[in-house]
Coordinates of C-alpha atoms in Angstrom, one line a residue:
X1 CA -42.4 101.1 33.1
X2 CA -39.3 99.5 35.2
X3 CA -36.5 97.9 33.1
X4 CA -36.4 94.5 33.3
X5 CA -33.2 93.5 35.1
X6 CA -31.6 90.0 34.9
X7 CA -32.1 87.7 37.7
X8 CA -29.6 84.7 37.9
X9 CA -31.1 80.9 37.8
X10 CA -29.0 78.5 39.6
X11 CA -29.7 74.7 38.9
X12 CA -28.1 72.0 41.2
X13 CA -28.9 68.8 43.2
X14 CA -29.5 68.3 46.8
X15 CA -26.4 67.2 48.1
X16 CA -23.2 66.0 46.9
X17 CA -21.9 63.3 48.8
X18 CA -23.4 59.8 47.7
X19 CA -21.8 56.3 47.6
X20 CA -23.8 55.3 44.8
X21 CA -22.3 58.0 42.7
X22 CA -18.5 56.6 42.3
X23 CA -18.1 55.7 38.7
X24 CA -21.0 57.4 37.5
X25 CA -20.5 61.0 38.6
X26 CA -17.4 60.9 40.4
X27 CA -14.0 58.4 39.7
X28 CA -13.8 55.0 41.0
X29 CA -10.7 55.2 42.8
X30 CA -10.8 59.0 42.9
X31 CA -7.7 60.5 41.8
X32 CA -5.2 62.3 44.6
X33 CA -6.9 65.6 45.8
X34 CA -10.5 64.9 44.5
X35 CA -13.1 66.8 45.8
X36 CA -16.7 66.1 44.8
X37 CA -18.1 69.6 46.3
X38 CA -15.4 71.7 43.6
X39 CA -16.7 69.4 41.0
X40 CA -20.4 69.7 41.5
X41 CA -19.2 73.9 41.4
X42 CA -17.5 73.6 38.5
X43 CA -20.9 71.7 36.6
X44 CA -23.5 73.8 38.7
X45 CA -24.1 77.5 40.4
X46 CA -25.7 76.3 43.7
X47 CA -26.0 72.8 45.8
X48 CA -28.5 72.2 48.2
X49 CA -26.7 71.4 51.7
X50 CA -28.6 68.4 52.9
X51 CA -26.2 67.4 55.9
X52 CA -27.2 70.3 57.8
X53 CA -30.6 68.7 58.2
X54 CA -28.4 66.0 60.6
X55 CA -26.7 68.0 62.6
X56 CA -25.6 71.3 62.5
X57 CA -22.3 71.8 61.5
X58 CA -19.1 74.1 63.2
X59 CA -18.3 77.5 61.2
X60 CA -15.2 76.0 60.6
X61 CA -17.1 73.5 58.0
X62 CA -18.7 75.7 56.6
X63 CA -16.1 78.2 56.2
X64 CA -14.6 75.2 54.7
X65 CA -17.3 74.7 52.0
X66 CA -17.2 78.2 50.4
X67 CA -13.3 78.2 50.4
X68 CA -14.0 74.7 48.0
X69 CA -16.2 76.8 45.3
X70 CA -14.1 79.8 45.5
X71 CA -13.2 79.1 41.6
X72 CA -17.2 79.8 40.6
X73 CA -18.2 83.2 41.4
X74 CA -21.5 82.7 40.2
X75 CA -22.4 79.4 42.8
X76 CA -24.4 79.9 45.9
X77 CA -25.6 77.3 48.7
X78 CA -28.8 76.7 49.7
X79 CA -28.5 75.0 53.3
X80 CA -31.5 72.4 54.6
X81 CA -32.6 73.8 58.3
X82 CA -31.9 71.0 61.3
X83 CA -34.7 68.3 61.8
X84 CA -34.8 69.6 65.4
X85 CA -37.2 72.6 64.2
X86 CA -38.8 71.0 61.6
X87 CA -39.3 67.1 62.4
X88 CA -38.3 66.3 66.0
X89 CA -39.5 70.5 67.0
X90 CA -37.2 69.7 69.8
X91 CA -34.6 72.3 69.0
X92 CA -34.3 75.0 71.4
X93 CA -32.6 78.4 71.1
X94 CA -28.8 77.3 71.9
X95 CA -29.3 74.8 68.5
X96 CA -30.9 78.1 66.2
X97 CA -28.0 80.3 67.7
X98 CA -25.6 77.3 66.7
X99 CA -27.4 77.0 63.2
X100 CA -26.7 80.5 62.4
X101 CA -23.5 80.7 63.1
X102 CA -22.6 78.0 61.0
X103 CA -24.6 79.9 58.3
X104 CA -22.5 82.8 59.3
X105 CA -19.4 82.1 57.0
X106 CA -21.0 81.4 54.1
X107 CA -23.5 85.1 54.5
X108 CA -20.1 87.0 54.8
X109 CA -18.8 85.2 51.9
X110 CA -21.7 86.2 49.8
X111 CA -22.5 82.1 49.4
X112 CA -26.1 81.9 51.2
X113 CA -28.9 81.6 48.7
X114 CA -31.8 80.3 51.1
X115 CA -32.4 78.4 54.3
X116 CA -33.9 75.5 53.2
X117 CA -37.1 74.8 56.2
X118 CA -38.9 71.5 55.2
X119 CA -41.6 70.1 57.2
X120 CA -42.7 66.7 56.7
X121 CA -46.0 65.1 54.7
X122 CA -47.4 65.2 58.3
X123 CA -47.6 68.6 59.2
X124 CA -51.1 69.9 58.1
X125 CA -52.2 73.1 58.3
X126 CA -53.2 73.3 61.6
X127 CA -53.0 76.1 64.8
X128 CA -50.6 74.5 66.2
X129 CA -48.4 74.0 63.1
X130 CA -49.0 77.6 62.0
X131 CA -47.5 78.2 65.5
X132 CA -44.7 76.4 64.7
X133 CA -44.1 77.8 61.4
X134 CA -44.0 81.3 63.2
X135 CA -41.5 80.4 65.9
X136 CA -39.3 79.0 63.2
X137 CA -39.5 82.9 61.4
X138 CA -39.2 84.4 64.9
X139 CA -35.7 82.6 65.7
X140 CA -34.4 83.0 62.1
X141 CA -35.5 86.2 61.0
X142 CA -31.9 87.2 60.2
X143 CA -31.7 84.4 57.5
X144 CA -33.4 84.1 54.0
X145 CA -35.9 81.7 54.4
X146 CA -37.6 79.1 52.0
X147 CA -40.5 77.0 53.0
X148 CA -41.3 73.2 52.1
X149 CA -44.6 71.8 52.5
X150 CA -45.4 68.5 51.1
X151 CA -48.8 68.4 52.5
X152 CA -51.6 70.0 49.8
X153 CA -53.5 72.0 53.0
X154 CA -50.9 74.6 52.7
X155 CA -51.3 75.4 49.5
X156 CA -54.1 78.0 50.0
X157 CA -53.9 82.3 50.3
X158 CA -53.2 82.8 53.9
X159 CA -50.0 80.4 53.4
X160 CA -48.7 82.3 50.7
X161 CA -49.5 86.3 52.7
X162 CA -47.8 84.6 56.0
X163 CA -44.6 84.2 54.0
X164 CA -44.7 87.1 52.1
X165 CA -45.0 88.7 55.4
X166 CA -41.5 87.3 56.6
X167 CA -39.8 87.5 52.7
X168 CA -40.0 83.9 52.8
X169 CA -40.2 81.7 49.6
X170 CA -42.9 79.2 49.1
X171 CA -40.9 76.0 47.9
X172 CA -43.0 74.8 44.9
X173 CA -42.1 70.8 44.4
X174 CA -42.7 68.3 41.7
X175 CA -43.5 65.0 43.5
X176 CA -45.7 62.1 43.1
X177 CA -49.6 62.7 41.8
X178 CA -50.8 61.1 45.2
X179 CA -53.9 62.4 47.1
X180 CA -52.8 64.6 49.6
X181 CA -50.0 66.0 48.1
X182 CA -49.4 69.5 47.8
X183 CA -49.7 69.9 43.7
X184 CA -47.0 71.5 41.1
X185 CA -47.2 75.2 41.8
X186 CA -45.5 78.4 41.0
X187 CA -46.2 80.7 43.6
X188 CA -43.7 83.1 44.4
X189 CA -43.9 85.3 47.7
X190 CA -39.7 86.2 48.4
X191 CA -36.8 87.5 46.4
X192 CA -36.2 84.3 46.0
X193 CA -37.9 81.3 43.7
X194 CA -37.4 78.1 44.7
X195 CA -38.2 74.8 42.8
X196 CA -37.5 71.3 44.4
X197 CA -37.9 67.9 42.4
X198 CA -38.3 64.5 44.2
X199 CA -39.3 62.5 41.2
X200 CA -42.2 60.6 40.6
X201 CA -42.0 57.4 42.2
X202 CA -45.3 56.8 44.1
X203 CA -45.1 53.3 44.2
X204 CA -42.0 53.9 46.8
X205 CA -43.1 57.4 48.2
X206 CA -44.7 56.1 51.0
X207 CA -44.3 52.8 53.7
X208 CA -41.8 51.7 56.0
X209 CA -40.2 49.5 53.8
X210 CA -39.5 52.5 51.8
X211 CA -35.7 53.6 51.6
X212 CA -34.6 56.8 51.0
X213 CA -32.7 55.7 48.2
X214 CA -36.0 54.0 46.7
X215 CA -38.5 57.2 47.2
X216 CA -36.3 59.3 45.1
X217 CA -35.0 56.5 42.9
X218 CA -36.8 58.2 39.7
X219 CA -35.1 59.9 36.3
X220 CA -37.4 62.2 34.8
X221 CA -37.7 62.6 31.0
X222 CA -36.7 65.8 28.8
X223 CA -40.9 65.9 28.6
X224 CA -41.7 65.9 32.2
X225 CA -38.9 69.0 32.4
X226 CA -39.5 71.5 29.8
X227 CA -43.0 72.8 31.6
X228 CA -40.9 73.1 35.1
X229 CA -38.3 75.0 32.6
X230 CA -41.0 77.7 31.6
X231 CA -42.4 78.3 34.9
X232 CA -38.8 78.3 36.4
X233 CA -37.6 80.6 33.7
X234 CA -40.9 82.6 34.1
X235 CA -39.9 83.0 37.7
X236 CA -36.8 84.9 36.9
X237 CA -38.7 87.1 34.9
X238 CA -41.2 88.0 37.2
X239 CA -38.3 88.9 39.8
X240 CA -36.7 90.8 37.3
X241 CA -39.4 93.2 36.7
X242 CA -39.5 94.1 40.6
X243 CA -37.3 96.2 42.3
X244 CA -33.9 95.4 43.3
X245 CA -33.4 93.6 46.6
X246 CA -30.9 93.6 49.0
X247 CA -30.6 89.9 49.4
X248 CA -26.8 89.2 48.5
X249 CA -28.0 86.3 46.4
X250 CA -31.4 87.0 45.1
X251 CA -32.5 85.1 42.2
X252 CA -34.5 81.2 41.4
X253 CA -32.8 78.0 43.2
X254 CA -33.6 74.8 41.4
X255 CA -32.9 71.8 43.4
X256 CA -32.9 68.0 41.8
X257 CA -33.2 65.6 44.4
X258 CA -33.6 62.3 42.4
X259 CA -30.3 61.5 43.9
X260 CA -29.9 57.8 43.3
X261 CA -27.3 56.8 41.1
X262 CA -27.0 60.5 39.7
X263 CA -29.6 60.6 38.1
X264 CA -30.1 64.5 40.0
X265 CA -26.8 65.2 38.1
X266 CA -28.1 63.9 34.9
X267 CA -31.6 66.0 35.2
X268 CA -30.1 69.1 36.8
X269 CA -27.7 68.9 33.3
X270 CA -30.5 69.1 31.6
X271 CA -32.4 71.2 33.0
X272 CA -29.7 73.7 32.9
X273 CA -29.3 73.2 29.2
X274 CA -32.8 74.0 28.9
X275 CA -32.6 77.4 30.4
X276 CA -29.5 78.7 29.8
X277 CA -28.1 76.8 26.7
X278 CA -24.5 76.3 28.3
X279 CA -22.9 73.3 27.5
X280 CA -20.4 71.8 30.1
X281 CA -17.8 69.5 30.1
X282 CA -18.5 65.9 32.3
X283 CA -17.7 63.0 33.0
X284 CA -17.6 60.4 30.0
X285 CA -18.8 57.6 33.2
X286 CA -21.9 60.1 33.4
X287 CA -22.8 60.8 29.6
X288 CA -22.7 56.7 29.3
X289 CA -24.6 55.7 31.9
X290 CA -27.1 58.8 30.8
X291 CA -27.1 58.5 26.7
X292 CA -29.3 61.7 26.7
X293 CA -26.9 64.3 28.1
X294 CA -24.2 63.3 24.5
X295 CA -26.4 66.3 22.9
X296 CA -25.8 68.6 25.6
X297 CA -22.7 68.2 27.0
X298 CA -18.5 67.4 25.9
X299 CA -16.7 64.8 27.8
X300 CA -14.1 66.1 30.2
X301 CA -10.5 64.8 29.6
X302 CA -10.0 62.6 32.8
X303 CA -11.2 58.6 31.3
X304 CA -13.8 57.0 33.5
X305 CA -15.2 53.5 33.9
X306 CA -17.7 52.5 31.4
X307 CA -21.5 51.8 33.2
X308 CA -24.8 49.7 32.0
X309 CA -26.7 52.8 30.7
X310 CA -30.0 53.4 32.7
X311 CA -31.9 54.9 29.3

């Protein structure tokens, strides 16, 4: 019988640069040299690059990036692929040759965890998306590759064989109970396990008066956690038990991306609690305006300004 080897579990939030978090998670003015990325480092081993969906960045940038969470050794990126493949599938192959290069920096540094390829709600499993899917392995075959679905057609056998073909996770998401949503899974088909949470908030999830910042406005409870916490944690197990892979950051991502008002900060804290036990320091603004993370957390010395709590 194979020893059971430990597989790290990095928790984090999608993104890190929010308006709607000054004086909650970050100072309101920010001190002189504040940086929001070495913060989110400092509190978390991985963040979820969400910019990169935009547009795709220069080396340079990203470069950048892993110079500004040199001081965790333990953190990794996970980086969203541009919409061009996914949404507008209008990307050609001067924008994937662009893309990984910019992903370059961060692979040499040992700081890419997972290309991050979400489709939209839209894209059934169909021929033609299938087609799509496979282009998208073909161009970035040199990149570790998770896959988002949201729609619950994908969530069948042949999915899960065509990406353990390619080494490519299945993204299992929590999101709203609505029909036609791909369900809470825990399927694991990579070297990688990756868990996304979008919140719950179905009354917002769909409509074009929807804003982004009302789809995910949602703070889940310590209760709606703790069974994401044992199949997450049961994840790491099950990679620990397989051989060792070659990926230079193998292990389980675990993205929160209830962003609004930091309340993904709030969750990932304790969800991180939850699986590890570690207790961080954070900011006082943050443990007011979330009275649940007192318990699990110290506040760090720098004073913030006092917020309505949200519990």
């Amino acid at each position: 019988m194979s020893q059971r080897r430990p597989v790290p579990i990095r928790v984090g939030t999608a993104g890190w640069a929010y308006e709607d978090w000054k004086a909650i998670v970050y100072p309101s003015p920010p001190p002189r040299g504040f940086d929001g990325l070495a913060m989110m480092a400092s509190l978390f081993d991985t963040n979820e690059i969400n910019s990169t969906f935009y547009r795709i960045p220069a080396a340079r940038q990203t470069r950048d990036w892993s110079r500004r969470v040199a001081h965790n050794p333990r953190f990794a990126f996970t980086a969203k692929l541009y919409r061009g493949f996914t949404h507008e599938r209008k990307a050609g192959a001067q924008d994937a040759r662009q893309f990984a290069e910019a992903m370059e920096p961060l692979r040499e540094a040992g700081r890419l965890g997972a290309v991050l390829v979400q489709f939209p709600m839209s894209f059934h499993d169909t021929a033609q998306s299938r087609r799509t899917l496979a282009d998208i392995f073909a161009r970035f075959a040199s990149l570790p590759l998770a896959v988002e679905f949201r729609h619950a057609s994908w969530n069948t056998g042949g999915t899960l064989e065509r990406l353990s073909e390619k080494g490519a996770a299945f993204v299992n998401i929590d999101q709203p109970r609505i029909a036609g949503n791909l369900p809470a899974t825990e399927h694991l088909t990579a070297p990688i396990a990756y868990f996304r949470f979008h919140g719950r908030n179905a009354e917002k999830w769909f409509g074009p008066e929807t804003s982004n910042e009302e789809r995910y406005d949602y703070l889940y409870s310590e209760k709606e956690l703790e069974p994401w916490a044992k199949k997450i944690r049961k994840a790491g197990q099950t990679l620990g038990a397989q051989p060792s892979e070659a990926s230079a950051k193998e292990g389980v991502y675990a993205i929160l991306n209830n962003h609004f008002r930091g309340q993904a900060v709030a969750n990932a804290i304790q969800l991180q609690t939850m699986l590890s036990g570690e207790t961080r320091s954070v900011p006082e603004s943050l443990r007011e305006t979330y009275p649940a993370l007192a318990p699990i957390t110290r506040p760090d010395a720098v004073a913030r300004p006092r917020q309505k709590s949200l519990f």
